[in-house]
Amino acid sequence: MAPTRLSPPDLLAILEDRGYRITGPRRDVVRLLERKGEGFGAEQLCGELPSVGRATIYRTVRLLLEAGILCKLALPNGAPKYTLARFDHHHHTVCTQCGTVGDFRDSTMERLMRAIGAEIPGQIVGHRLEVYITCQGCLDR
Amino acid sequence: MAPTRLSPPDLLAILEDRGYRITGPRRDVVRLLERKGEGFGAEQLCGELPSVGRATIYRTVRLLLEAGILCKLALPNGAPKYTLARFDHHHHTVCTQCGTVGDFRDSTMERLMRAIGAEIPGQIVGHRLEVYITCQGCLDR
DNA sequence: CAATTAATGATACAAAGTATCACTAGATGG
DNA sequence: CCATCTAGTGATACTTTGTATCATTAATTG
């Protein structure tokens, strides 16, 4: 299963395919996100896009989450961060020093979920994994 | 490595060992927690213990988190839940239907972290894993 | 181009938690 | 045992992250 890369230009099309209108504000938000990709906060987007209302930014972020275009992850203290989903199924590394978000896929994870599935009663419907690191840059510095 | 079970009666002693005073309110909170164990919310504790101030409940929860007595976990929507840490290192299953929290240990997890550590630059300092399930009870029902 | 419907933005609100600060209660030393 | 000192408490205000409401505006569709 090769990682599926999502090209930024397709992002609006994905929203359109889901039956949403392509509006000015949505275009603005998506355009801003295309220039990001690293971890960012929703409130930060509001600051960088003052022409779009806060509610609309949060609404658009929610749509992109539901569409799988964005991922929401949590720092160790629980603070939320968003990141562009570059692959269809992946997990994140978050540097606890500088906040940089990376991602990885690991087949061991699939095996882990199968192993857990065999151990517990009930049916696995999803999971969340965050790996907290000190990134190479922060180690060097 | 056998799971280390923490006996509820020791909880106050753990706080004392960490240099905290054993006070009335802390005793009340710990006593309430001993009768729980399943997932619960902080605000819920406030409702069940109106004689203790909200700030003190949140402060005590924070102390217990730092002491490793409580775990904080997140539902799929990000809503926080707390649970008593019955083992020294473990992860959680959360039923998305009824909210019941379970826990498990899995050596595959340790292997997974080693595999990821070899793949990424930087140093792993921690991780968070939540497994979302439909529990047996909800499957039957 | 008019009518319809989705989307927007301002605002209020909600949930979860932290900061402040005057006051209280444990600990400690004489 | 009392005075003192410091940690802890509770009321309250505030912060952060998001959602609900609702009148207005902009896309779509016939």
Coordinates of N, CA, C and O (backbone and C1' of nucleotides) in Angstrom, one line a residue, chain A residues 19-21 23 25-26 51-56 59, chain C residues 4-14 17-18:
Chain A
G19 N -19.7 18.4 -1.9 CA -21.0 19.1 -2.0 C -20.9 20.5 -1.3 O -22.0 21.1 -1.2
Y20 N -19.7 21.0 -1.0 CA -19.6 22.3 -0.5 C -19.3 23.3 -1.5 O -18.7 23.0 -2.5
R21 N -19.8 24.6 -1.3 CA -19.5 25.6 -2.3 C -18.1 26.1 -2.1 O -17.6 26.2 -1.0
T23 N -16.2 29.1 -1.9 CA -16.4 30.6 -1.6 C -15.1 31.3 -1.5 O -14.0 30.6 -1.3
P25 N -13.9 33.1 1.2 CA -13.3 32.8 2.5 C -12.6 31.4 2.5 O -11.5 31.2 2.9
R26 N -13.3 30.4 1.9 CA -12.8 29.0 1.9 C -11.5 29.0 1.1 O -10.5 28.3 1.4
S51 N -9.2 39.0 7.5 CA -10.3 39.4 6.6 C -11.4 38.3 6.7 O -12.6 38.5 6.3
V52 N -11.1 37.2 7.2 CA -12.1 36.1 7.3 C -12.5 36.0 8.8 O -11.7 36.0 9.7
G53 N -13.8 35.8 9.1 CA -14.3 35.8 10.4 C -13.8 34.5 11.1 O -13.6 33.5 10.5
R54 N -13.7 34.7 12.5 CA -13.2 33.6 13.3 C -14.1 32.3 13.1 O -13.6 31.2 12.9
A55 N -15.4 32.5 13.1 CA -16.3 31.4 13.0 C -16.1 30.6 11.7 O -16.1 29.4 11.7
T56 N -15.9 31.4 10.6 CA -15.7 30.8 9.3 C -14.4 30.0 9.3 O -14.3 28.9 8.7
R59 N -15.1 26.9 11.1 CA -16.0 26.0 10.3 C -15.2 25.4 9.2 O -15.3 24.2 8.9
Chain C
dT4 P -38.6 31.0 -4.1 O5' -37.3 30.1 -3.6 C5' -36.8 29.2 -4.6 C4' -35.4 28.7 -4.2 C3' -35.3 28.3 -2.7 O3' -34.8 27.0 -2.7 C1' -33.5 29.7 -3.3
dT5 P -34.9 26.1 -1.4 O5' -33.4 25.9 -0.9 C5' -32.4 25.7 -1.9 C4' -31.1 26.1 -1.3 C3' -30.9 25.8 0.2 O3' -29.7 25.1 0.2 C1' -30.2 28.0 -0.3
dA6 P -29.1 24.3 1.5 O5' -27.6 24.8 1.5 C5' -27.0 24.9 0.2 C4' -25.8 25.8 0.3 C3' -25.0 25.6 1.6 O3' -23.6 25.6 1.2 C1' -25.7 27.8 1.6
dA7 P -22.4 25.4 2.2 O5' -22.0 27.0 2.5 C5' -21.7 27.8 1.5 C4' -21.3 29.2 2.1 C3' -20.4 29.1 3.3 O3' -19.3 30.0 3.0 C1' -22.3 30.5 3.7
dT8 P -18.2 30.3 4.1 O5' -18.7 31.7 4.6 C5' -18.8 32.8 3.8 C4' -19.2 34.0 4.6 C3' -18.3 34.3 5.8 O3' -17.8 35.6 5.6 C1' -20.6 34.4 6.4
dG9 P -16.5 36.1 6.4 O5' -17.1 36.9 7.6 C5' -18.0 38.0 7.2 C4' -18.6 38.5 8.5 C3' -17.7 38.7 9.7 O3' -18.0 39.9 10.4 C1' -19.5 37.3 10.3
dA10 P -17.0 40.6 11.2 O5' -18.0 41.0 12.5 C5' -19.4 41.4 12.2 C4' -20.2 41.2 13.4 C3' -19.5 41.4 14.7 O3' -20.2 42.3 15.5 C1' -20.6 39.3 14.7
dT11 P -19.8 42.7 17.0 O5' -20.5 41.7 17.9 C5' -21.9 41.4 17.7 C4' -22.3 40.2 18.5 C3' -21.6 40.1 19.9 O3' -22.6 40.3 20.9 C1' -21.7 38.0 18.8
dA12 P -22.2 40.3 22.5 O5' -23.0 39.0 23.0 C5' -24.1 38.5 22.3 C4' -24.4 37.1 22.6 C3' -24.0 36.7 24.1 O3' -25.1 35.9 24.6 C1' -22.8 35.3 22.6
dC13 P -25.0 35.4 26.2 O5' -24.4 33.9 26.1 C5' -25.1 33.0 25.2 C4' -24.2 31.7 25.1 C3' -23.8 31.1 26.4 O3' -24.4 29.9 26.5 C1' -22.0 31.2 24.8
dA14 P -24.3 29.0 27.9 O5' -23.2 28.0 27.5 C5' -23.2 27.2 26.3 C4' -22.1 26.2 26.3 C3' -21.6 25.7 27.6 O3' -21.4 24.3 27.5 C1' -19.8 26.8 26.6
dG17 P -9.5 19.7 31.6 O5' -8.7 20.8 32.3 C5' -7.9 21.6 31.4 C4' -7.7 22.9 31.9 C3' -7.0 23.1 33.2 O3' -5.6 23.4 33.0 C1' -8.6 24.8 32.8
dT18 P -4.6 23.6 34.1 O5' -4.5 25.2 34.2 C5' -4.2 25.9 33.1 C4' -4.1 27.4 33.4 C3' -3.2 27.7 34.6 O3' -2.4 28.8 34.2 C1' -5.3 28.6 35.0

